[in-house]
mmCIF file of C-alpha atoms in Angstrom:
data_model
loop_
_atom_site.group_PDB
_atom_site.id
_atom_site.type_symbol
_atom_site.label_atom_id
_atom_site.label_comp_id
_atom_site.label_asym_id
_atom_site.label_seq_id
_atom_site.Cartn_x
_atom_site.Cartn_y
_atom_site.Cartn_z
ATOM 1 C CA MET A 1 -81.701 86.234 194.700
ATOM 2 C CA LYS A 2 -79.006 87.057 191.845
ATOM 3 C CA ASP A 3 -79.818 87.622 188.328
ATOM 4 C CA ILE A 4 -79.451 85.200 185.830
ATOM 5 C CA ASP A 5 -78.174 87.287 182.800
ATOM 6 C CA CYS A 6 -75.829 84.568 181.940
ATOM 7 C CA LEU A 7 -78.568 82.520 180.286
ATOM 8 C CA CYS A 8 -79.715 85.315 178.254
ATOM 9 C CA VAL A 9 -78.575 86.633 174.769
ATOM 10 C CA SER A 10 -75.615 88.476 174.368
ATOM 11 C CA ILE A 11 -74.154 90.426 171.161
ATOM 12 C CA MET A 12 -71.402 87.999 171.380
ATOM 13 C CA SER A 13 -73.356 84.736 171.603
ATOM 14 C CA GLY A 14 -75.910 85.468 168.940
ATOM 15 C CA PHE A 15 -79.321 84.365 169.219
ATOM 16 C CA ILE A 16 -81.076 81.883 171.860
ATOM 17 C CA PRO A 17 -84.351 81.740 170.835
ATOM 18 C CA SER A 18 -86.239 80.514 173.893
ATOM 19 C CA THR A 19 -89.187 81.053 175.961
ATOM 20 C CA ASN A 20 -86.780 81.409 179.138
ATOM 21 C CA ASN A 21 -85.205 84.502 177.593
ATOM 22 C CA LEU A 22 -88.372 86.772 178.761
ATOM 23 C CA LEU A 23 -88.786 84.736 182.130
ATOM 24 C CA CYS A 24 -84.817 84.855 183.029
ATOM 25 C CA ARG A 25 -84.560 88.404 182.396
ATOM 26 C CA VAL A 26 -87.491 89.419 184.515
ATOM 27 C CA ASN A 27 -85.929 87.430 187.731
ATOM 28 C CA ASN A 28 -87.363 89.717 190.190
ATOM 29 C CA ARG A 29 -87.074 93.174 188.243
ATOM 30 C CA CYS A 30 -89.242 94.932 185.978
ATOM 31 C CA LEU A 31 -88.387 95.144 182.327
ATOM 32 C CA ALA A 32 -89.010 98.371 180.170
ATOM 33 C CA LEU A 33 -90.849 97.768 176.724
ATOM 34 C CA ASP A 34 -90.926 100.544 173.795
ATOM 35 C CA GLY A 35 -93.494 102.925 173.171
ATOM 36 C CA GLY A 36 -95.844 103.657 170.206
ATOM 37 C CA VAL A 37 -94.165 103.287 166.714
ATOM 38 C CA GLY A 38 -97.008 105.064 164.861
ATOM 39 C CA THR A 39 -96.818 107.779 167.106
ATOM 40 C CA ALA A 40 -92.929 108.248 166.753
ATOM 41 C CA LEU A 41 -93.411 108.147 162.764
ATOM 42 C CA ASN A 42 -95.848 110.752 162.912
ATOM 43 C CA GLN A 43 -93.526 112.798 164.824
ATOM 44 C CA LEU A 44 -90.761 112.253 162.135
ATOM 45 C CA GLY A 45 -93.234 113.646 159.554
ATOM 46 C CA VAL A 46 -94.626 110.322 158.188
ATOM 47 C CA LYS A 47 -98.253 110.978 157.446
ATOM 48 C CA GLU A 48 -100.668 109.062 159.497
ATOM 49 C CA ASN A 49 -101.885 106.533 156.927
ATOM 50 C CA ASP A 50 -98.320 105.728 155.881
ATOM 51 C CA ALA A 51 -97.537 105.191 159.504
ATOM 52 C CA TRP A 52 -100.161 102.922 160.361
ATOM 53 C CA ASN A 53 -99.306 100.895 156.868
ATOM 54 C CA ALA A 54 -95.691 100.951 157.316
ATOM 55 C CA PRO A 55 -94.933 97.277 158.028
ATOM 56 C CA SER A 56 -96.373 97.067 154.370
ATOM 57 C CA LEU A 57 -94.368 99.694 152.980
ATOM 58 C CA LEU A 58 -90.677 98.890 153.619
ATOM 59 C CA SER A 59 -89.875 98.753 149.912
ATOM 60 C CA ASP A 60 -90.231 102.448 150.100
ATOM 61 C CA PRO A 61 -86.516 103.849 151.374
ATOM 62 C CA TYR A 62 -87.890 106.631 153.534
ATOM 63 C CA ILE A 63 -90.414 104.571 155.261
ATOM 64 C CA ARG A 64 -87.887 101.806 155.934
ATOM 65 C CA GLU A 65 -85.113 104.596 157.349
ATOM 66 C CA SER A 66 -87.709 106.134 159.641
ATOM 67 C CA VAL A 67 -89.011 102.836 161.093
ATOM 68 C CA LYS A 68 -85.366 101.864 161.892
ATOM 69 C CA SER A 69 -84.935 105.399 163.165
ATOM 70 C CA VAL A 70 -87.915 104.918 165.517
ATOM 71 C CA HIS A 71 -86.465 101.520 166.809
ATOM 72 C CA LEU A 72 -83.052 103.229 167.280
ATOM 73 C CA SER A 73 -84.806 105.899 169.382
ATOM 74 C CA PHE A 74 -86.554 103.353 171.754
ATOM 75 C CA LEU A 75 -83.346 101.425 172.082
ATOM 76 C CA LYS A 76 -81.314 104.526 172.970
ATOM 77 C CA CYS A 77 -83.762 105.037 175.756
ATOM 78 C CA GLY A 78 -82.460 101.603 177.406
ATOM 79 C CA VAL A 79 -85.460 99.572 176.756
ATOM 80 C CA ASP A 80 -84.984 95.831 177.477
ATOM 81 C CA ILE A 81 -87.615 94.698 175.137
ATOM 82 C CA LEU A 82 -88.212 95.976 171.289
ATOM 83 C CA SER A 83 -91.331 95.559 169.529
ATOM 84 C CA ALA A 84 -90.772 94.610 165.665
ATOM 85 C CA ASN A 85 -93.229 96.538 163.530
ATOM 86 C CA THR A 86 -95.359 93.700 162.575
ATOM 87 C CA TYR A 87 -98.823 94.558 164.300
ATOM 88 C CA SER A 88 -100.733 94.709 161.203
ATOM 89 C CA PHE A 89 -100.367 94.233 157.469
ATOM 90 C CA ASP A 90 -102.516 95.550 154.569
ATOM 91 C CA VAL A 91 -101.041 93.646 151.721
ATOM 92 C CA SER A 92 -103.100 95.446 149.223
ATOM 93 C CA VAL A 93 -101.406 98.870 150.097
ATOM 94 C CA THR A 94 -98.275 97.765 148.705
ATOM 95 C CA TYR A 95 -100.150 97.608 145.327
ATOM 96 C CA ALA A 96 -102.643 100.348 145.423
ATOM 97 C CA ASP A 97 -100.576 103.188 146.907
ATOM 98 C CA TYR A 98 -97.230 102.507 145.483
ATOM 99 C CA LYS A 99 -98.614 101.283 141.870
ATOM 100 C CA LEU A 100 -96.271 98.491 141.456
ATOM 101 C CA LYS A 101 -96.026 96.880 138.089
ATOM 102 C CA ASP A 102 -98.111 93.883 138.662
ATOM 103 C CA LEU A 103 -99.867 92.065 141.377
ATOM 104 C CA SER A 104 -97.100 89.245 141.430
ATOM 105 C CA SER A 105 -95.257 92.099 143.157
ATOM 106 C CA VAL A 106 -97.485 92.351 146.204
ATOM 107 C CA LYS A 107 -95.552 90.934 149.167
ATOM 108 C CA THR A 108 -97.032 87.882 151.031
ATOM 109 C CA HIS A 109 -97.604 87.711 154.825
ATOM 110 C CA GLN A 110 -94.758 85.787 155.595
ATOM 111 C CA GLU A 111 -92.305 88.005 153.179
ATOM 112 C CA LEU A 112 -93.450 91.148 155.213
ATOM 113 C CA VAL A 113 -93.172 89.483 158.702
ATOM 114 C CA SER A 114 -89.655 88.412 157.452
ATOM 115 C CA GLU A 115 -88.789 92.287 156.256
ATOM 116 C CA ASN A 116 -89.944 93.719 159.568
ATOM 117 C CA LEU A 117 -88.126 91.321 161.616
ATOM 118 C CA GLU A 118 -84.880 91.746 159.918
ATOM 119 C CA LEU A 119 -85.307 95.524 160.021
ATOM 120 C CA ALA A 120 -85.732 95.408 164.126
ATOM 121 C CA ASN A 121 -82.605 93.070 164.239
ATOM 122 C CA GLU A 122 -80.733 95.449 161.981
ATOM 123 C CA ALA A 123 -81.394 98.161 164.267
ATOM 124 C CA ILE A 124 -80.530 96.297 167.653
ATOM 125 C CA ASP A 125 -77.314 95.200 165.731
ATOM 126 C CA GLN A 126 -76.475 98.605 165.163
ATOM 127 C CA PHE A 127 -77.412 99.655 168.511
ATOM 128 C CA MET A 128 -75.170 96.829 170.135
ATOM 129 C CA VAL A 129 -72.164 97.872 168.345
ATOM 130 C CA ASP A 130 -72.580 101.360 169.330
ATOM 131 C CA ARG A 131 -73.180 100.665 172.943
ATOM 132 C CA SER A 132 -70.540 98.098 173.173
ATOM 133 C CA THR A 133 -67.723 100.721 173.071
ATOM 134 C CA LYS A 134 -69.593 102.825 175.834
ATOM 135 C CA MET A 135 -70.877 100.336 178.219
ATOM 136 C CA ASN A 136 -70.019 97.102 179.979
ATOM 137 C CA ASN A 137 -73.218 95.475 179.682
ATOM 138 C CA ASN A 138 -73.970 93.763 176.265
ATOM 139 C CA LEU A 139 -77.296 92.239 176.786
ATOM 140 C CA ARG A 140 -79.016 92.172 173.635
ATOM 141 C CA PRO A 141 -82.570 93.532 173.746
ATOM 142 C CA LEU A 142 -85.342 90.813 173.605
ATOM 143 C CA LEU A 143 -87.442 90.963 170.553
ATOM 144 C CA ALA A 144 -91.362 90.953 170.757
ATOM 145 C CA MET A 145 -93.493 90.203 167.302
ATOM 146 C CA PRO A 146 -96.752 92.067 167.819
ATOM 147 C CA ILE A 147 -99.675 90.619 166.399
ATOM 148 C CA ALA A 148 -102.806 92.626 165.785
ATOM 149 C CA SER A 149 -106.487 91.565 167.093
ATOM 150 C CA PHE A 150 -109.114 90.536 164.469
ATOM 151 C CA ALA A 151 -110.468 94.076 165.286
ATOM 152 C CA SER A 152 -107.827 95.740 163.028
ATOM 153 C CA THR A 153 -109.181 93.923 160.127
ATOM 154 C CA ILE A 154 -112.574 95.827 160.467
ATOM 155 C CA THR A 155 -113.005 98.821 158.026
ATOM 156 C CA ALA A 156 -113.038 102.149 159.627
ATOM 157 C CA ARG A 157 -112.588 101.029 162.961
ATOM 158 C CA CYS A 158 -109.459 101.460 165.183
ATOM 159 C CA SER A 159 -108.520 98.896 167.703
ATOM 160 C CA THR A 160 -108.301 100.907 170.803
ATOM 161 C CA ALA A 161 -111.232 100.818 173.247
ATOM 162 C CA ASN A 162 -111.336 104.730 173.874
ATOM 163 C CA ARG A 163 -112.295 106.026 170.409
ATOM 164 C CA GLU A 164 -114.970 108.182 168.819
ATOM 165 C CA LEU A 165 -116.886 106.814 166.000
ATOM 166 C CA LYS A 166 -118.867 108.616 163.361
ATOM 167 C CA ASP A 167 -122.163 106.930 164.668
ATOM 168 C CA GLU A 168 -122.899 106.955 168.424
ATOM 169 C CA VAL A 169 -123.773 103.290 168.234
ATOM 170 C CA ASP A 170 -120.499 100.627 167.532
ATOM 171 C CA HIS A 171 -122.108 98.061 165.967
ATOM 172 C CA HIS A 172 -119.040 95.763 166.520
ATOM 173 C CA ARG A 173 -118.724 96.183 170.246
ATOM 174 C CA CYS A 174 -120.434 92.760 170.774
ATOM 175 C CA GLU A 175 -119.279 89.403 170.991
ATOM 176 C CA GLY A 176 -116.725 88.519 168.337
ATOM 177 C CA TYR A 177 -117.060 91.833 166.974
ATOM 178 C CA GLY A 178 -120.260 90.484 165.267
ATOM 179 C CA PHE A 179 -118.076 88.073 163.172
ATOM 180 C CA THR A 180 -118.268 84.193 163.584
ATOM 181 C CA ALA A 181 -115.639 82.167 165.397
ATOM 182 C CA SER A 182 -114.533 80.775 162.051
ATOM 183 C CA ASP A 183 -113.737 84.075 160.676
ATOM 184 C CA ILE A 184 -111.544 85.056 163.496
ATOM 185 C CA ARG A 185 -109.988 81.598 163.633
ATOM 186 C CA SER A 186 -109.161 82.116 159.819
ATOM 187 C CA TYR A 187 -107.440 85.314 160.464
ATOM 188 C CA PHE A 188 -105.147 84.048 163.488
ATOM 189 C CA GLU A 189 -104.451 80.857 161.734
ATOM 190 C CA GLY A 190 -103.287 83.142 158.849
ATOM 191 C CA ARG A 191 -101.036 85.055 161.082
ATOM 192 C CA LEU A 192 -99.624 82.036 163.074
ATOM 193 C CA ASN A 193 -98.910 79.852 160.026
ATOM 194 C CA ASP A 194 -95.834 77.286 160.880
ATOM 195 C CA ASP A 195 -93.532 79.164 158.505
ATOM 196 C CA VAL A 196 -93.978 82.164 160.302
ATOM 197 C CA LEU A 197 -93.412 80.738 163.670
ATOM 198 C CA ARG A 198 -90.346 78.907 162.472
ATOM 199 C CA PHE A 199 -88.838 82.034 160.907
ATOM 200 C CA ALA A 200 -89.702 83.983 164.169
ATOM 201 C CA GLY A 201 -87.711 81.627 166.506
ATOM 202 C CA LYS A 202 -84.848 81.764 163.867
ATOM 203 C CA SER A 203 -84.760 85.521 163.871
ATOM 204 C CA GLY A 204 -84.663 85.405 167.664
ATOM 205 C CA VAL A 205 -88.089 86.636 168.470
ATOM 206 C CA ALA A 206 -88.613 85.937 172.359
ATOM 207 C CA THR A 207 -92.404 86.397 172.311
ATOM 208 C CA LEU A 208 -95.355 86.807 170.217
ATOM 209 C CA ALA A 209 -97.266 89.877 171.401
ATOM 210 C CA PHE A 210 -101.117 89.648 170.677
ATOM 211 C CA GLU A 211 -101.988 93.239 171.204
ATOM 212 C CA THR A 212 -105.280 95.177 171.534
ATOM 213 C CA VAL A 213 -107.373 92.006 172.082
ATOM 214 C CA GLY A 214 -110.752 93.260 173.000
ATOM 215 C CA ASP A 215 -112.834 90.078 172.935
ATOM 216 C CA LEU A 216 -113.564 87.200 175.034
ATOM 217 C CA LEU A 217 -114.381 84.883 172.079
ATOM 218 C CA GLU A 218 -111.016 86.193 170.313
ATOM 219 C CA VAL A 219 -109.074 85.293 173.417
ATOM 220 C CA GLU A 220 -110.565 81.733 173.548
ATOM 221 C CA ILE A 221 -109.673 81.391 169.916
ATOM 222 C CA ILE A 222 -105.985 82.333 170.235
ATOM 223 C CA CYS A 223 -105.582 80.158 173.196
ATOM 224 C CA ASP A 224 -107.252 77.378 171.457
ATOM 225 C CA ILE A 225 -104.481 77.916 168.303
ATOM 226 C CA LEU A 226 -101.495 78.123 170.720
ATOM 227 C CA SER A 227 -102.443 74.978 172.283
ATOM 228 C CA GLU A 228 -102.746 73.282 168.979
ATOM 229 C CA LYS A 229 -99.317 74.552 168.281
ATOM 230 C CA ALA A 230 -97.942 74.041 171.604
ATOM 231 C CA ASP A 231 -95.170 71.537 170.108
ATOM 232 C CA LEU A 232 -93.826 73.857 167.521
ATOM 233 C CA LEU A 233 -93.957 76.838 169.720
ATOM 234 C CA GLU A 234 -91.990 74.709 172.478
ATOM 235 C CA GLU A 235 -89.590 73.573 169.430
ATOM 236 C CA VAL A 236 -88.703 77.235 168.226
ATOM 237 C CA GLY A 237 -88.546 78.684 171.685
ATOM 238 C CA LEU A 238 -91.474 81.492 171.458
ATOM 239 C CA GLY A 239 -93.290 82.611 174.370
ATOM 240 C CA THR A 240 -96.496 84.331 174.027
ATOM 241 C CA TRP A 241 -98.424 87.283 175.671
ATOM 242 C CA ILE A 242 -101.985 88.351 175.272
ATOM 243 C CA ALA A 243 -102.591 92.328 175.928
ATOM 244 C CA LEU A 244 -106.077 93.287 176.239
ATOM 245 C CA THR A 245 -107.691 96.751 175.220
ATOM 246 C CA CYS A 246 -110.470 97.692 177.944
ATOM 247 C CA GLY A 247 -113.315 100.211 177.921
ATOM 248 C CA THR A 248 -113.964 99.702 181.623
ATOM 249 C CA SER A 249 -111.997 98.475 184.718
ATOM 250 C CA GLU A 250 -114.219 95.506 184.370
ATOM 251 C CA THR A 251 -114.690 95.064 180.846
ATOM 252 C CA VAL A 252 -112.863 94.651 177.641
ATOM 253 C CA ASP A 253 -113.707 96.431 174.545
ATOM 254 C CA THR A 254 -116.733 94.460 173.354
ATOM 255 C CA GLY A 255 -117.979 94.221 176.816
ATOM 256 C CA GLY A 256 -116.807 90.780 177.762
ATOM 257 C CA SER A 257 -115.364 90.161 181.487
ATOM 258 C CA ILE A 258 -111.727 90.812 181.995
ATOM 259 C CA ALA A 259 -111.833 88.235 184.671
ATOM 260 C CA ALA A 260 -113.055 85.630 182.324
ATOM 261 C CA CYS A 261 -110.447 86.807 179.639
ATOM 262 C CA VAL A 262 -107.713 86.252 182.186
ATOM 263 C CA GLU A 263 -108.952 82.964 183.448
ATOM 264 C CA LYS A 264 -108.843 81.621 179.672
ATOM 265 C CA MET A 265 -105.128 82.841 179.412
ATOM 266 C CA ALA A 266 -104.164 81.584 182.874
ATOM 267 C CA LYS A 267 -105.360 78.070 181.885
ATOM 268 C CA CYS A 268 -103.359 78.051 178.581
ATOM 269 C CA PRO A 269 -99.712 76.918 179.368
ATOM 270 C CA GLN A 270 -98.833 78.371 175.971
ATOM 271 C CA VAL A 271 -99.308 81.900 177.576
ATOM 272 C CA THR A 272 -96.288 83.111 178.993
ATOM 273 C CA CYS A 273 -97.464 86.656 179.877
ATOM 274 C CA VAL A 274 -101.109 88.409 180.246
ATOM 275 C CA GLY A 275 -101.620 92.093 180.303
ATOM 276 C CA VAL A 276 -103.478 95.069 178.901
ATOM 277 C CA ASN A 277 -102.505 97.670 176.254
ATOM 278 C CA CYS A 278 -103.909 100.738 174.488
ATOM 279 C CA THR A 279 -106.170 101.231 177.116
ATOM 280 C CA GLU A 280 -106.708 104.411 179.253
ATOM 281 C CA PRO A 281 -103.936 104.632 181.923
ATOM 282 C CA HIS A 282 -106.502 105.603 184.786
ATOM 283 C CA LEU A 283 -108.042 102.031 184.254
ATOM 284 C CA ILE A 284 -104.636 100.158 184.748
ATOM 285 C CA THR A 285 -104.296 99.625 188.472
ATOM 286 C CA PRO A 286 -107.723 98.116 189.170
ATOM 287 C CA ILE A 287 -107.267 95.879 186.125
ATOM 288 C CA LEU A 288 -104.015 94.765 187.454
ATOM 289 C CA GLU A 289 -105.836 93.884 190.783
ATOM 290 C CA THR A 290 -108.360 91.741 188.833
ATOM 291 C CA ILE A 291 -105.559 90.192 186.923
ATOM 292 C CA LYS A 292 -103.559 89.466 189.946
ATOM 293 C CA ARG A 293 -106.656 87.714 191.596
ATOM 294 C CA VAL A 294 -107.494 85.653 188.879
ATOM 295 C CA LEU A 295 -104.001 84.113 188.376
ATOM 296 C CA SER A 296 -103.582 83.458 192.077
ATOM 297 C CA ASP A 297 -107.315 81.738 192.141
ATOM 298 C CA CYS A 298 -105.981 79.730 188.832
ATOM 299 C CA ASP A 299 -102.634 78.713 190.338
ATOM 300 C CA ALA A 300 -101.096 80.617 187.375
ATOM 301 C CA GLU A 301 -98.970 83.176 189.308
ATOM 302 C CA ASN A 302 -95.809 81.960 187.412
ATOM 303 C CA LYS A 303 -97.124 83.783 184.601
ATOM 304 C CA LEU A 304 -95.722 87.423 184.001
ATOM 305 C CA ILE A 305 -97.990 90.667 183.659
ATOM 306 C CA VAL A 306 -97.593 93.300 181.121
ATOM 307 C CA VAL A 307 -98.831 96.572 181.004
ATOM 308 C CA TYR A 308 -98.522 99.474 178.170
ATOM 309 C CA PRO A 309 -101.377 101.810 178.027
ATOM 310 C CA ASN A 310 -101.941 104.652 175.617
ATOM 311 C CA SER A 311 -101.772 108.224 176.624
ATOM 312 C CA GLY A 312 -105.736 108.420 177.620
ATOM 313 C CA GLU A 313 -106.296 110.425 174.756
ATOM 314 C CA THR A 314 -109.660 109.507 172.609
ATOM 315 C CA TYR A 315 -108.798 108.729 168.991
ATOM 316 C CA ILE A 316 -111.445 110.088 166.634
ATOM 317 C CA SER A 317 -112.200 107.184 164.396
ATOM 318 C CA ARG A 318 -114.234 109.162 161.600
ATOM 319 C CA GLU A 319 -113.204 112.010 159.333
ATOM 320 C CA LEU A 320 -112.243 115.208 160.892
ATOM 321 C CA LYS A 321 -114.770 117.999 161.505
ATOM 322 C CA GLU A 322 -113.995 121.549 160.612
ATOM 323 C CA GLY A 323 -111.608 123.145 163.510
ATOM 324 C CA GLU A 324 -110.235 119.637 164.202
ATOM 325 C CA THR A 325 -106.595 119.266 163.443
ATOM 326 C CA ASP A 326 -105.729 115.870 164.794
ATOM 327 C CA HIS A 327 -107.503 112.277 165.249
ATOM 328 C CA TRP A 328 -106.484 112.130 168.731
ATOM 329 C CA LYS A 329 -108.261 114.560 171.477
ATOM 330 C CA MET A 330 -107.186 115.393 174.767
ATOM 331 C CA THR A 331 -109.559 114.134 177.706
ATOM 332 C CA SER A 332 -109.364 114.656 181.460
ATOM 333 C CA ALA A 333 -107.975 111.032 181.673
ATOM 334 C CA CYS A 334 -104.659 112.079 180.320
ATOM 335 C CA LYS A 335 -104.060 115.362 181.670
ATOM 336 C CA ASP A 336 -102.736 114.478 185.372
ATOM 337 C CA TRP A 337 -100.572 111.733 184.763
ATOM 338 C CA ASN A 338 -96.913 110.581 183.952
ATOM 339 C CA LEU A 339 -96.002 107.155 182.668
ATOM 340 C CA ALA A 340 -92.765 107.007 184.587
ATOM 341 C CA ASN A 341 -94.451 107.850 187.970
ATOM 342 C CA ALA A 342 -97.491 105.562 187.264
ATOM 343 C CA ALA A 343 -95.327 102.619 186.588
ATOM 344 C CA LEU A 344 -94.109 102.656 190.022
ATOM 345 C CA GLU A 345 -97.647 101.945 191.215
ATOM 346 C CA TRP A 346 -98.010 99.348 188.639
ATOM 347 C CA ILE A 347 -94.941 97.580 189.670
ATOM 348 C CA GLU A 348 -96.316 97.390 193.217
ATOM 349 C CA SER A 349 -99.486 96.266 191.673
ATOM 350 C CA GLY A 350 -97.511 93.334 190.134
ATOM 351 C CA ALA A 351 -96.586 94.353 186.626
ATOM 352 C CA ASN A 352 -93.308 92.956 185.252
ATOM 353 C CA ILE A 353 -93.141 94.450 181.932
ATOM 354 C CA ILE A 354 -94.145 98.229 181.312
ATOM 355 C CA GLY A 355 -94.094 100.665 178.049
ATOM 356 C CA GLY A 356 -96.501 102.369 176.117
ATOM 357 C CA CYS A 357 -98.699 102.276 173.224
ATOM 358 C CA CYS A 358 -100.358 105.068 171.321
ATOM 359 C CA ARG A 359 -99.060 108.484 171.775
ATOM 360 C CA ILE A 360 -96.400 107.508 174.082
ATOM 361 C CA ASN A 361 -93.164 108.597 172.543
ATOM 362 C CA ALA A 362 -89.365 108.037 173.252
ATOM 363 C CA VAL A 363 -89.151 111.145 175.652
ATOM 364 C CA SER A 364 -91.970 109.188 177.864
ATOM 365 C CA ILE A 365 -89.990 105.890 177.515
ATOM 366 C CA ALA A 366 -86.651 107.530 178.515
ATOM 367 C CA GLN A 367 -88.370 108.452 181.733
ATOM 368 C CA LEU A 368 -89.910 105.206 182.140
ATOM 369 C CA VAL A 369 -86.628 103.462 181.712
ATOM 370 C CA GLU A 370 -84.975 105.816 184.297
ATOM 371 C CA ASN A 371 -87.564 105.227 186.867
ATOM 372 C CA ILE A 372 -87.716 101.112 186.246
ATOM 373 C CA LYS A 373 -83.885 101.158 186.564
ATOM 374 C CA LYS A 374 -84.015 102.994 190.070
ATOM 375 C CA HIS A 375 -86.704 100.747 191.235
ATOM 376 C CA ASN A 376 -84.635 97.492 190.144
ATOM 377 C CA ARG A 377 -81.449 98.827 191.897
ATOM 378 C CA GLU A 378 -83.498 99.595 195.295
ATOM 379 C CA HIS A 379 -85.231 96.121 194.911
ATOM 380 C CA LEU A 380 -81.816 94.223 194.307
ATOM 381 C CA SER A 381 -80.245 96.039 197.064
ATOM 382 C CA ARG A 382 -83.077 95.071 199.570
ATOM 383 C CA HIS A 383 -82.765 91.179 198.465
ATOM 384 C CA GLU A 384 -79.112 91.349 198.968
ATOM 385 C CA LEU A 385 -79.183 92.542 202.592
#
């Protein structure tokens, strides 16, 4: 089957905000997604707190240029999809940390989304101009707009399932993270207000990316809201994916069944792509097997599958003890694996889009892109025979 790149976006034709951008770009091949923005910012020298809150701090020229530099580093690796830095926003940080003159200066959620999407597009524009003089392929990388799980709003609790807390008992590792359905719905209604979705469509966003979703009730609420906004999503041409963070090969972070989460997504027409992120890499293959089985059982095999694990290191979600120098701790799960090589196995297991999350940097993504391109060439050659 021939690729249908002619339907997708090029630097000359401008934006075509359509769900089909993602679907047609896949078309019998795997796409490469970028890596962890926070990790890359840390490596540039940005402090961890500032790296985490960078989406709210673009008024600081140093933070803005650092985020743009990170975007460009992933684009230069050859990724097919770039994630804008819209995962989470702490509106208060723009006041508390940068001592703005008055609270009227604190930016709204919509303004912060706008700034971060514009910066991502600015990086893509620069990359396309630089690349156009060197390559014949002028396909514009697709833009994803990450949206953090409700868990990101819980104080002193990171979103990844592989974490180490101050107390041995995680009191939020229960249905709904211990909050009501109304609390979770209110958060996502704020992140998905109509004006933000319209701006995302106009900004060329191909897909909303719900990330580190670790709870069945949360999945149900996201799908319900997406169904309610079906007409608007179709109008502005936004696809969506929901990526789970999983504690085991069978359960999401709060203990719910992965299969039950995937079944809910499979039955939601507004979900373009299902998958897993910020999860230990050794869990990915069995999770993919579950995803494929459930999609098949639900006659939803047309949905794409996205995978972007973390490095397998454990995040220390507490104050560091004497002798500890980093919030990420090496474990046996991350010693004997390589993202680029693992990706080949995941493609065979059904993954359509592969990238990295926390602790996955541009070096690893460059290796991943190389392996994905090699696989795509071989796959295309077999189909043309």
